[in-house]
């Protein structure tokens, strides 16, 4: 993919839990340096932050997340007693709706795509119309953590399980450059080049959906048994998912090359460390400066 370098940007915001607050820092850097974000494609936390930006509510969202502590986070989690996820996500979405409102995607001032995944059919789902809050809820349904979200006849989960850095929805954009933010980069101290050179048991991307299904199935059985979530189980599953997503992202970015990729190490912040929002906003700004400055 080749695009003329300039100031209008298609921004791709990847999946990665609390690391995604780095997206806010990247957006701040772009704004300060006169880049015009004309399009956003995001999955999971990227869909959430991209949606807040497209809705004109990023300032309020940033102020809120930077004031949230650990106790506040747990107040937003509503237990699900089924085996499809620890939490229903309804309480969290009620809190988030004040930042995205009842807007329709087609009425937003910029092009917006939320990417979710229908794991049953092993397909990416690009949500480009309809209710913005519903699109975000579908895209943030992290396996095992949140229950899947039923939308348009399918049970949808976090789009990052199939495409952690969704560049493809931006290919038809009439913009001058594409900038992607990859939240599942190599652990700190390991370069992308060194990671790509390593032999990988998960290098066969075609096998990843099957492995993901097995992972979700085995951990779902364990997750359904305790009265309260067993965070050790979730941490184990999430580490495996992060490793899978890192492999998928590497292959996807090789197929669809953005003009610039800002890489956030997957150990820069824990997936659920939402109380580190301010730190990650600053980290994202720093990484944008290093890559684009």
PDB file of C-alpha atoms in Angstrom:
ATOM      1  CA  UNK A   1       0.000   0.000   0.000  1.00  0.00           C
ATOM      2  CA  UNK A   2       1.469   3.341  -1.015  1.00  0.00           C
ATOM      3  CA  UNK A   3      -0.026   6.683  -0.149  1.00  0.00           C
ATOM      4  CA  UNK A   4       1.335  10.162  -0.595  1.00  0.00           C
ATOM      5  CA  UNK A   5       2.694  11.517   2.672  1.00  0.00           C
ATOM      6  CA  UNK A   6       0.740  14.463   4.004  1.00  0.00           C
ATOM      7  CA  UNK A   7      -1.493  15.627   6.832  1.00  0.00           C
ATOM      8  CA  UNK A   8      -4.790  13.773   6.316  1.00  0.00           C
ATOM      9  CA  UNK A   9      -4.647  10.503   8.195  1.00  0.00           C
ATOM     10  CA  UNK A  10      -6.352   7.143   8.360  1.00  0.00           C
ATOM     11  CA  UNK A  11      -5.693   6.083  11.949  1.00  0.00           C
ATOM     12  CA  UNK A  12      -5.690   2.395  12.900  1.00  0.00           C
ATOM     13  CA  UNK A  13      -6.071   1.736  16.621  1.00  0.00           C
ATOM     14  CA  UNK A  14      -5.240  -1.777  17.764  1.00  0.00           C
ATOM     15  CA  UNK A  15      -6.403  -4.160  20.462  1.00  0.00           C
ATOM     16  CA  UNK A  16      -4.595  -4.509  23.804  1.00  0.00           C
ATOM     17  CA  UNK A  17      -6.671  -3.673  26.858  1.00  0.00           C
ATOM     18  CA  UNK A  18      -5.325  -0.934  29.136  1.00  0.00           C
ATOM     19  CA  UNK A  19      -2.320  -0.433  26.845  1.00  0.00           C
ATOM     20  CA  UNK A  20      -4.848   1.187  24.558  1.00  0.00           C
ATOM     21  CA  UNK A  21      -4.789   4.401  26.548  1.00  0.00           C
ATOM     22  CA  UNK A  22      -1.609   5.000  24.556  1.00  0.00           C
ATOM     23  CA  UNK A  23      -4.005   5.671  21.652  1.00  0.00           C
ATOM     24  CA  UNK A  24      -5.086   8.868  23.400  1.00  0.00           C
ATOM     25  CA  UNK A  25      -1.484  10.063  23.560  1.00  0.00           C
ATOM     26  CA  UNK A  26      -0.978   9.314  19.867  1.00  0.00           C
ATOM     27  CA  UNK A  27      -4.104  11.286  18.975  1.00  0.00           C
ATOM     28  CA  UNK A  28      -2.939  14.209  21.114  1.00  0.00           C
ATOM     29  CA  UNK A  29       0.419  14.247  19.327  1.00  0.00           C
ATOM     30  CA  UNK A  30      -1.240  14.178  15.910  1.00  0.00           C
ATOM     31  CA  UNK A  31      -3.570  17.026  16.842  1.00  0.00           C
ATOM     32  CA  UNK A  32      -0.726  19.159  18.158  1.00  0.00           C
ATOM     33  CA  UNK A  33       1.219  18.655  14.933  1.00  0.00           C
ATOM     34  CA  UNK A  34      -1.646  19.594  12.609  1.00  0.00           C
ATOM     35  CA  UNK A  35      -2.527  16.147  11.314  1.00  0.00           C
ATOM     36  CA  UNK A  36      -6.190  15.793  10.359  1.00  0.00           C
ATOM     37  CA  UNK A  37      -7.679  12.437  11.348  1.00  0.00           C
ATOM     38  CA  UNK A  38     -10.221  11.707   8.625  1.00  0.00           C
ATOM     39  CA  UNK A  39     -10.792   8.017   9.314  1.00  0.00           C
ATOM     40  CA  UNK A  40     -10.495   5.605  12.229  1.00  0.00           C
ATOM     41  CA  UNK A  41     -10.471   1.821  12.164  1.00  0.00           C
ATOM     42  CA  UNK A  42     -10.272   0.218  15.588  1.00  0.00           C
ATOM     43  CA  UNK A  43     -10.825  -2.970  17.491  1.00  0.00           C
ATOM     44  CA  UNK A  44     -11.424  -3.497  21.203  1.00  0.00           C
ATOM     45  CA  UNK A  45      -9.932  -0.572  23.173  1.00  0.00           C
ATOM     46  CA  UNK A  46      -9.094   0.999  19.808  1.00  0.00           C
ATOM     47  CA  UNK A  47     -12.763   0.959  18.813  1.00  0.00           C
ATOM     48  CA  UNK A  48     -13.672   2.542  22.159  1.00  0.00           C
ATOM     49  CA  UNK A  49     -11.135   5.360  22.027  1.00  0.00           C
ATOM     50  CA  UNK A  50     -11.688   5.885  18.318  1.00  0.00           C
ATOM     51  CA  UNK A  51     -15.422   6.107  18.966  1.00  0.00           C
ATOM     52  CA  UNK A  52     -14.972   8.656  21.745  1.00  0.00           C
ATOM     53  CA  UNK A  53     -12.797  10.739  19.428  1.00  0.00           C
ATOM     54  CA  UNK A  54     -15.225  10.497  16.499  1.00  0.00           C
ATOM     55  CA  UNK A  55     -18.078  11.494  18.813  1.00  0.00           C
ATOM     56  CA  UNK A  56     -16.157  14.584  19.958  1.00  0.00           C
ATOM     57  CA  UNK A  57     -15.897  13.330  23.543  1.00  0.00           C
ATOM     58  CA  UNK A  58     -12.228  12.383  23.867  1.00  0.00           C
ATOM     59  CA  UNK A  59     -11.423  15.218  26.297  1.00  0.00           C
ATOM     60  CA  UNK A  60     -14.135  14.125  28.724  1.00  0.00           C
ATOM     61  CA  UNK A  61     -13.217  10.456  28.271  1.00  0.00           C
ATOM     62  CA  UNK A  62      -9.534  11.107  29.008  1.00  0.00           C
ATOM     63  CA  UNK A  63     -10.375  13.134  32.104  1.00  0.00           C
ATOM     64  CA  UNK A  64     -12.605  10.318  33.362  1.00  0.00           C
ATOM     65  CA  UNK A  65     -10.247   7.389  32.749  1.00  0.00           C
ATOM     66  CA  UNK A  66      -7.305   9.231  34.304  1.00  0.00           C
ATOM     67  CA  UNK A  67      -9.322   9.663  37.502  1.00  0.00           C
ATOM     68  CA  UNK A  68     -10.396   6.012  37.741  1.00  0.00           C
ATOM     69  CA  UNK A  69      -8.797   3.897  40.483  1.00  0.00           C
ATOM     70  CA  UNK A  70      -8.796   0.138  41.047  1.00  0.00           C
ATOM     71  CA  UNK A  71     -11.846   0.294  43.302  1.00  0.00           C
ATOM     72  CA  UNK A  72     -13.758   2.264  40.653  1.00  0.00           C
ATOM     73  CA  UNK A  73     -12.945  -0.349  38.021  1.00  0.00           C
ATOM     74  CA  UNK A  74     -14.449  -3.190  40.040  1.00  0.00           C
ATOM     75  CA  UNK A  75     -17.613  -1.176  40.612  1.00  0.00           C
ATOM     76  CA  UNK A  76     -18.079  -1.139  36.828  1.00  0.00           C
ATOM     77  CA  UNK A  77     -17.936  -4.930  36.500  1.00  0.00           C
ATOM     78  CA  UNK A  78     -21.151  -6.947  36.693  1.00  0.00           C
ATOM     79  CA  UNK A  79     -20.677 -10.676  37.205  1.00  0.00           C
ATOM     80  CA  UNK A  80     -22.070 -13.073  34.652  1.00  0.00           C
ATOM     81  CA  UNK A  81     -23.043 -16.460  36.054  1.00  0.00           C
ATOM     82  CA  UNK A  82     -22.769 -18.241  32.731  1.00  0.00           C
ATOM     83  CA  UNK A  83     -19.653 -19.769  31.212  1.00  0.00           C
ATOM     84  CA  UNK A  84     -19.228 -17.322  28.310  1.00  0.00           C
ATOM     85  CA  UNK A  85     -17.417 -14.584  30.200  1.00  0.00           C
ATOM     86  CA  UNK A  86     -16.727 -13.338  33.710  1.00  0.00           C
ATOM     87  CA  UNK A  87     -18.673 -10.087  33.249  1.00  0.00           C
ATOM     88  CA  UNK A  88     -21.743  -8.956  31.314  1.00  0.00           C
ATOM     89  CA  UNK A  89     -20.347  -5.517  30.476  1.00  0.00           C
ATOM     90  CA  UNK A  90     -23.682  -3.747  30.869  1.00  0.00           C
ATOM     91  CA  UNK A  91     -22.586  -1.577  33.799  1.00  0.00           C
ATOM     92  CA  UNK A  92     -19.417  -0.517  31.970  1.00  0.00           C
ATOM     93  CA  UNK A  93     -21.346   0.363  28.823  1.00  0.00           C
ATOM     94  CA  UNK A  94     -23.804   2.443  30.848  1.00  0.00           C
ATOM     95  CA  UNK A  95     -20.825   4.469  32.088  1.00  0.00           C
ATOM     96  CA  UNK A  96     -19.320   4.761  28.613  1.00  0.00           C
ATOM     97  CA  UNK A  97     -22.520   5.849  26.893  1.00  0.00           C
ATOM     98  CA  UNK A  98     -22.152   9.338  28.321  1.00  0.00           C
ATOM     99  CA  UNK A  99     -19.059   9.658  26.111  1.00  0.00           C
ATOM    100  CA  UNK A 100     -20.523   8.198  22.916  1.00  0.00           C
ATOM    101  CA  UNK A 101     -24.199   8.958  23.437  1.00  0.00           C
ATOM    102  CA  UNK A 102     -26.876   7.482  21.204  1.00  0.00           C
ATOM    103  CA  UNK A 103     -25.093   8.347  17.980  1.00  0.00           C
ATOM    104  CA  UNK A 104     -25.267   6.499  14.700  1.00  0.00           C
ATOM    105  CA  UNK A 105     -21.967   5.678  13.049  1.00  0.00           C
ATOM    106  CA  UNK A 106     -23.117   7.026   9.685  1.00  0.00           C
ATOM    107  CA  UNK A 107     -23.752  10.431  11.312  1.00  0.00           C
ATOM    108  CA  UNK A 108     -20.212  10.817  12.704  1.00  0.00           C
ATOM    109  CA  UNK A 109     -18.038  13.577  11.197  1.00  0.00           C
ATOM    110  CA  UNK A 110     -15.300  11.092  10.221  1.00  0.00           C
ATOM    111  CA  UNK A 111     -15.270   7.606   8.722  1.00  0.00           C
ATOM    112  CA  UNK A 112     -15.389   5.037  11.513  1.00  0.00           C
ATOM    113  CA  UNK A 113     -15.089   1.249  11.568  1.00  0.00           C
ATOM    114  CA  UNK A 114     -15.306  -0.958  14.648  1.00  0.00           C
ATOM    115  CA  UNK A 115     -13.882  -4.434  14.059  1.00  0.00           C
ATOM    116  CA  UNK A 116     -15.339  -7.398  15.923  1.00  0.00           C
ATOM    117  CA  UNK A 117     -14.958 -11.139  15.407  1.00  0.00           C
ATOM    118  CA  UNK A 118     -17.465 -13.911  14.826  1.00  0.00           C
ATOM    119  CA  UNK A 119     -15.288 -16.750  16.111  1.00  0.00           C
ATOM    120  CA  UNK A 120     -17.889 -19.394  15.252  1.00  0.00           C
ATOM    121  CA  UNK A 121     -17.513 -18.599  11.549  1.00  0.00           C
ATOM    122  CA  UNK A 122     -13.903 -17.379  11.894  1.00  0.00           C
ATOM    123  CA  UNK A 123     -14.785 -14.058  10.243  1.00  0.00           C
ATOM    124  CA  UNK A 124     -13.954 -10.435  10.924  1.00  0.00           C
ATOM    125  CA  UNK A 125     -17.013  -8.234  11.191  1.00  0.00           C
ATOM    126  CA  UNK A 126     -16.603  -4.606  10.110  1.00  0.00           C
ATOM    127  CA  UNK A 127     -19.252  -2.439  11.762  1.00  0.00           C
ATOM    128  CA  UNK A 128     -19.644   0.779   9.784  1.00  0.00           C
ATOM    129  CA  UNK A 129     -23.260   1.696  10.447  1.00  0.00           C
ATOM    130  CA  UNK A 130     -25.792   1.526  13.229  1.00  0.00           C
ATOM    131  CA  UNK A 131     -25.528   2.423  16.894  1.00  0.00           C
ATOM    132  CA  UNK A 132     -22.017   3.478  17.935  1.00  0.00           C
ATOM    133  CA  UNK A 133     -22.309   2.136  21.492  1.00  0.00           C
ATOM    134  CA  UNK A 134     -23.407  -1.290  20.206  1.00  0.00           C
ATOM    135  CA  UNK A 135     -20.461  -1.395  17.798  1.00  0.00           C
ATOM    136  CA  UNK A 136     -18.049  -0.599  20.629  1.00  0.00           C
ATOM    137  CA  UNK A 137     -19.622  -3.183  22.960  1.00  0.00           C
ATOM    138  CA  UNK A 138     -19.212  -5.891  20.314  1.00  0.00           C
ATOM    139  CA  UNK A 139     -15.619  -4.941  19.634  1.00  0.00           C
ATOM    140  CA  UNK A 140     -14.513  -4.814  23.293  1.00  0.00           C
ATOM    141  CA  UNK A 141     -15.871  -8.259  24.227  1.00  0.00           C
ATOM    142  CA  UNK A 142     -12.512  -9.700  25.328  1.00  0.00           C
ATOM    143  CA  UNK A 143     -12.823 -13.498  25.360  1.00  0.00           C
ATOM    144  CA  UNK A 144     -13.485 -14.919  28.835  1.00  0.00           C
ATOM    145  CA  UNK A 145     -13.620 -11.436  30.384  1.00  0.00           C
ATOM    146  CA  UNK A 146     -16.808 -10.049  28.803  1.00  0.00           C
ATOM    147  CA  UNK A 147     -19.694 -12.099  27.476  1.00  0.00           C
ATOM    148  CA  UNK A 148     -20.053 -12.021  23.665  1.00  0.00           C
ATOM    149  CA  UNK A 149     -22.412  -9.388  22.263  1.00  0.00           C
ATOM    150  CA  UNK A 150     -25.236 -10.499  19.990  1.00  0.00           C
ATOM    151  CA  UNK A 151     -25.489  -8.175  17.011  1.00  0.00           C
ATOM    152  CA  UNK A 152     -26.966  -8.714  13.557  1.00  0.00           C
ATOM    153  CA  UNK A 153     -27.533 -12.392  14.111  1.00  0.00           C
ATOM    154  CA  UNK A 154     -24.091 -13.316  15.464  1.00  0.00           C
ATOM    155  CA  UNK A 155     -22.344 -13.559  18.819  1.00  0.00           C
ATOM    156  CA  UNK A 156     -19.399 -11.183  18.489  1.00  0.00           C
ATOM    157  CA  UNK A 157     -16.180 -10.843  20.495  1.00  0.00           C
ATOM    158  CA  UNK A 158     -13.097  -8.632  20.524  1.00  0.00           C
ATOM    159  CA  UNK A 159     -11.958  -8.059  16.949  1.00  0.00           C
ATOM    160  CA  UNK A 160      -8.362  -8.439  18.067  1.00  0.00           C
ATOM    161  CA  UNK A 161      -8.651 -12.222  18.167  1.00  0.00           C
ATOM    162  CA  UNK A 162      -8.564 -12.274  14.367  1.00  0.00           C
ATOM    163  CA  UNK A 163      -7.071  -8.893  13.468  1.00  0.00           C
ATOM    164  CA  UNK A 164      -5.362  -6.947  16.291  1.00  0.00           C
ATOM    165  CA  UNK A 165      -4.329  -4.026  14.022  1.00  0.00           C
ATOM    166  CA  UNK A 166      -7.150  -3.633  11.459  1.00  0.00           C
ATOM    167  CA  UNK A 167      -5.554  -1.772   8.558  1.00  0.00           C
ATOM    168  CA  UNK A 168      -7.695  -3.339   5.820  1.00  0.00           C
ATOM    169  CA  UNK A 169     -10.838  -1.221   6.474  1.00  0.00           C
ATOM    170  CA  UNK A 170      -8.810   1.912   5.620  1.00  0.00           C
ATOM    171  CA  UNK A 171      -7.565   0.751   2.205  1.00  0.00           C
ATOM    172  CA  UNK A 172     -10.260   2.622   0.287  1.00  0.00           C
ATOM    173  CA  UNK A 173      -9.835   5.855   2.269  1.00  0.00           C
ATOM    174  CA  UNK A 174      -9.006   9.030   0.367  1.00  0.00           C
ATOM    175  CA  UNK A 175      -6.319  10.127   2.815  1.00  0.00           C
ATOM    176  CA  UNK A 176      -2.658  10.975   2.442  1.00  0.00           C
ATOM    177  CA  UNK A 177      -1.229   8.522   4.973  1.00  0.00           C
ATOM    178  CA  UNK A 178      -2.123   5.611   7.197  1.00  0.00           C
ATOM    179  CA  UNK A 179      -0.789   5.426  10.751  1.00  0.00           C
ATOM    180  CA  UNK A 180      -1.274   2.239  12.773  1.00  0.00           C
ATOM    181  CA  UNK A 181      -0.835   1.745  16.517  1.00  0.00           C
ATOM    182  CA  UNK A 182       0.123  -1.836  17.387  1.00  0.00           C
ATOM    183  CA  UNK A 183      -0.418  -2.659  21.078  1.00  0.00           C
ATOM    184  CA  UNK A 184       0.910  -6.225  20.874  1.00  0.00           C
ATOM    185  CA  UNK A 185       4.499  -5.455  19.936  1.00  0.00           C
ATOM    186  CA  UNK A 186       7.452  -7.539  21.150  1.00  0.00           C
ATOM    187  CA  UNK A 187       8.193  -7.366  24.886  1.00  0.00           C
ATOM    188  CA  UNK A 188      10.409  -4.452  25.876  1.00  0.00           C
ATOM    189  CA  UNK A 189      14.041  -5.093  25.000  1.00  0.00           C
ATOM    190  CA  UNK A 190      13.204  -7.283  21.987  1.00  0.00           C
ATOM    191  CA  UNK A 191      13.168  -5.592  18.584  1.00  0.00           C
ATOM    192  CA  UNK A 192      10.577  -6.300  15.892  1.00  0.00           C
ATOM    193  CA  UNK A 193      13.384  -7.614  13.666  1.00  0.00           C
ATOM    194  CA  UNK A 194      14.594 -10.069  16.296  1.00  0.00           C
ATOM    195  CA  UNK A 195      11.077 -11.232  17.039  1.00  0.00           C
ATOM    196  CA  UNK A 196      10.277 -11.764  13.355  1.00  0.00           C
ATOM    197  CA  UNK A 197      13.439 -13.830  12.920  1.00  0.00           C
ATOM    198  CA  UNK A 198      12.520 -16.274  15.673  1.00  0.00           C
ATOM    199  CA  UNK A 199      10.898 -19.579  14.719  1.00  0.00           C
ATOM    200  CA  UNK A 200       7.345 -19.581  16.040  1.00  0.00           C
ATOM    201  CA  UNK A 201       5.024 -22.423  16.854  1.00  0.00           C
ATOM    202  CA  UNK A 202       2.125 -20.108  16.002  1.00  0.00           C
ATOM    203  CA  UNK A 203       3.542 -18.894  12.722  1.00  0.00           C
ATOM    204  CA  UNK A 204       0.871 -20.785  10.768  1.00  0.00           C
ATOM    205  CA  UNK A 205      -1.835 -18.148  11.009  1.00  0.00           C
ATOM    206  CA  UNK A 206      -4.431 -20.468   9.505  1.00  0.00           C
ATOM    207  CA  UNK A 207      -4.284 -22.562  12.689  1.00  0.00           C
ATOM    208  CA  UNK A 208      -4.842 -19.668  15.077  1.00  0.00           C
ATOM    209  CA  UNK A 209      -8.673 -19.631  15.086  1.00  0.00           C
ATOM    210  CA  UNK A 210      -8.697 -23.348  15.927  1.00  0.00           C
ATOM    211  CA  UNK A 211      -6.203 -22.827  18.746  1.00  0.00           C
ATOM    212  CA  UNK A 212      -8.220 -19.899  20.029  1.00  0.00           C
ATOM    213  CA  UNK A 213     -11.388 -21.996  20.068  1.00  0.00           C
ATOM    214  CA  UNK A 214      -9.618 -24.702  22.089  1.00  0.00           C
ATOM    215  CA  UNK A 215      -8.203 -22.116  24.493  1.00  0.00           C
ATOM    216  CA  UNK A 216     -11.585 -20.501  25.083  1.00  0.00           C
ATOM    217  CA  UNK A 217     -13.273 -23.876  25.479  1.00  0.00           C
ATOM    218  CA  UNK A 218     -10.851 -25.211  28.071  1.00  0.00           C
ATOM    219  CA  UNK A 219     -10.666 -22.047  30.151  1.00  0.00           C
ATOM    220  CA  UNK A 220     -14.427 -21.456  29.911  1.00  0.00           C
ATOM    221  CA  UNK A 221     -14.976 -24.678  31.843  1.00  0.00           C
ATOM    222  CA  UNK A 222     -12.669 -23.486  34.615  1.00  0.00           C
ATOM    223  CA  UNK A 223     -14.064 -19.955  34.601  1.00  0.00           C
ATOM    224  CA  UNK A 224     -17.646 -21.141  35.112  1.00  0.00           C
ATOM    225  CA  UNK A 225     -16.927 -23.048  38.325  1.00  0.00           C
ATOM    226  CA  UNK A 226     -15.720 -20.469  40.892  1.00  0.00           C
ATOM    227  CA  UNK A 227     -18.140 -18.141  42.658  1.00  0.00           C
ATOM    228  CA  UNK A 228     -15.746 -15.315  41.858  1.00  0.00           C
ATOM    229  CA  UNK A 229     -13.432 -15.152  38.819  1.00  0.00           C
ATOM    230  CA  UNK A 230     -10.129 -16.949  39.169  1.00  0.00           C
ATOM    231  CA  UNK A 231      -7.753 -14.247  37.938  1.00  0.00           C
ATOM    232  CA  UNK A 232      -4.924 -16.759  37.601  1.00  0.00           C
ATOM    233  CA  UNK A 233      -6.959 -18.561  34.960  1.00  0.00           C
ATOM    234  CA  UNK A 234      -7.674 -15.312  33.152  1.00  0.00           C
ATOM    235  CA  UNK A 235      -4.010 -14.219  33.280  1.00  0.00           C
ATOM    236  CA  UNK A 236      -2.932 -17.540  31.784  1.00  0.00           C
ATOM    237  CA  UNK A 237      -5.472 -17.301  28.989  1.00  0.00           C
ATOM    238  CA  UNK A 238      -4.730 -13.637  28.350  1.00  0.00           C
ATOM    239  CA  UNK A 239      -0.984 -14.245  28.051  1.00  0.00           C
ATOM    240  CA  UNK A 240      -1.650 -16.935  25.468  1.00  0.00           C
ATOM    241  CA  UNK A 241      -4.042 -14.628  23.601  1.00  0.00           C
ATOM    242  CA  UNK A 242      -1.487 -11.798  23.608  1.00  0.00           C
ATOM    243  CA  UNK A 243       1.110 -14.113  22.066  1.00  0.00           C
ATOM    244  CA  UNK A 244      -1.358 -15.197  19.374  1.00  0.00           C
ATOM    245  CA  UNK A 245      -2.338 -11.621  18.636  1.00  0.00           C
ATOM    246  CA  UNK A 246       1.305 -10.594  18.320  1.00  0.00           C
ATOM    247  CA  UNK A 247       1.833 -13.262  15.671  1.00  0.00           C
ATOM    248  CA  UNK A 248      -1.350 -12.332  13.821  1.00  0.00           C
ATOM    249  CA  UNK A 249      -0.457  -8.625  13.905  1.00  0.00           C
ATOM    250  CA  UNK A 250       2.968  -9.306  12.432  1.00  0.00           C
ATOM    251  CA  UNK A 251       1.453 -11.194   9.506  1.00  0.00           C
ATOM    252  CA  UNK A 252      -1.367  -8.713   8.946  1.00  0.00           C
ATOM    253  CA  UNK A 253       0.983  -5.736   8.932  1.00  0.00           C
ATOM    254  CA  UNK A 254       3.162  -7.536   6.399  1.00  0.00           C
ATOM    255  CA  UNK A 255       0.138  -7.952   4.129  1.00  0.00           C
ATOM    256  CA  UNK A 256      -1.223  -4.424   4.594  1.00  0.00           C
ATOM    257  CA  UNK A 257       1.617  -2.034   5.273  1.00  0.00           C
ATOM    258  CA  UNK A 258       0.664   1.325   6.807  1.00  0.00           C
ATOM    259  CA  UNK A 259       2.892   4.312   6.144  1.00  0.00           C
ATOM    260  CA  UNK A 260       3.874   4.410   9.812  1.00  0.00           C
ATOM    261  CA  UNK A 261       3.459   1.936  12.667  1.00  0.00           C
ATOM    262  CA  UNK A 262       3.750   3.010  16.290  1.00  0.00           C
ATOM    263  CA  UNK A 263       4.613  -0.074  18.327  1.00  0.00           C
ATOM    264  CA  UNK A 264       3.678  -0.478  21.991  1.00  0.00           C
ATOM    265  CA  UNK A 265       5.337  -3.442  23.741  1.00  0.00           C
ATOM    266  CA  UNK A 266       2.783  -5.919  25.007  1.00  0.00           C
ATOM    267  CA  UNK A 267       4.393  -5.862  28.457  1.00  0.00           C
ATOM    268  CA  UNK A 268       4.298  -2.046  28.715  1.00  0.00           C
ATOM    269  CA  UNK A 269       1.119  -2.377  30.769  1.00  0.00           C
ATOM    270  CA  UNK A 270      -1.098  -5.231  31.897  1.00  0.00           C
ATOM    271  CA  UNK A 271      -4.280  -5.796  29.937  1.00  0.00           C
ATOM    272  CA  UNK A 272      -6.429  -4.995  32.980  1.00  0.00           C
ATOM    273  CA  UNK A 273      -4.304  -2.239  34.548  1.00  0.00           C
ATOM    274  CA  UNK A 274      -6.830   0.466  33.735  1.00  0.00           C
ATOM    275  CA  UNK A 275      -5.646   2.519  36.709  1.00  0.00           C
ATOM    276  CA  UNK A 276      -2.465   3.296  34.705  1.00  0.00           C
ATOM    277  CA  UNK A 277      -4.337   5.346  32.112  1.00  0.00           C
ATOM    278  CA  UNK A 278      -2.444   8.612  32.614  1.00  0.00           C
ATOM    279  CA  UNK A 279       0.912   6.844  32.380  1.00  0.00           C
ATOM    280  CA  UNK A 280      -0.097   5.127  29.122  1.00  0.00           C
ATOM    281  CA  UNK A 281      -1.432   8.364  27.583  1.00  0.00           C
ATOM    282  CA  UNK A 282       1.982   9.930  28.182  1.00  0.00           C
ATOM    283  CA  UNK A 283       3.719   6.810  26.862  1.00  0.00           C
ATOM    284  CA  UNK A 284       1.675   6.905  23.656  1.00  0.00           C
ATOM    285  CA  UNK A 285       2.525  10.566  23.125  1.00  0.00           C
ATOM    286  CA  UNK A 286       6.217   9.768  23.599  1.00  0.00           C
ATOM    287  CA  UNK A 287       6.076   6.868  21.127  1.00  0.00           C
ATOM    288  CA  UNK A 288       4.330   9.053  18.534  1.00  0.00           C
ATOM    289  CA  UNK A 289       7.061  11.664  18.895  1.00  0.00           C
ATOM    290  CA  UNK A 290       9.773   9.020  18.491  1.00  0.00           C
ATOM    291  CA  UNK A 291       8.179   7.543  15.378  1.00  0.00           C
ATOM    292  CA  UNK A 292       6.748  10.615  13.658  1.00  0.00           C
ATOM    293  CA  UNK A 293       8.649  13.591  15.064  1.00  0.00           C
TER     294      UNK A 293
END
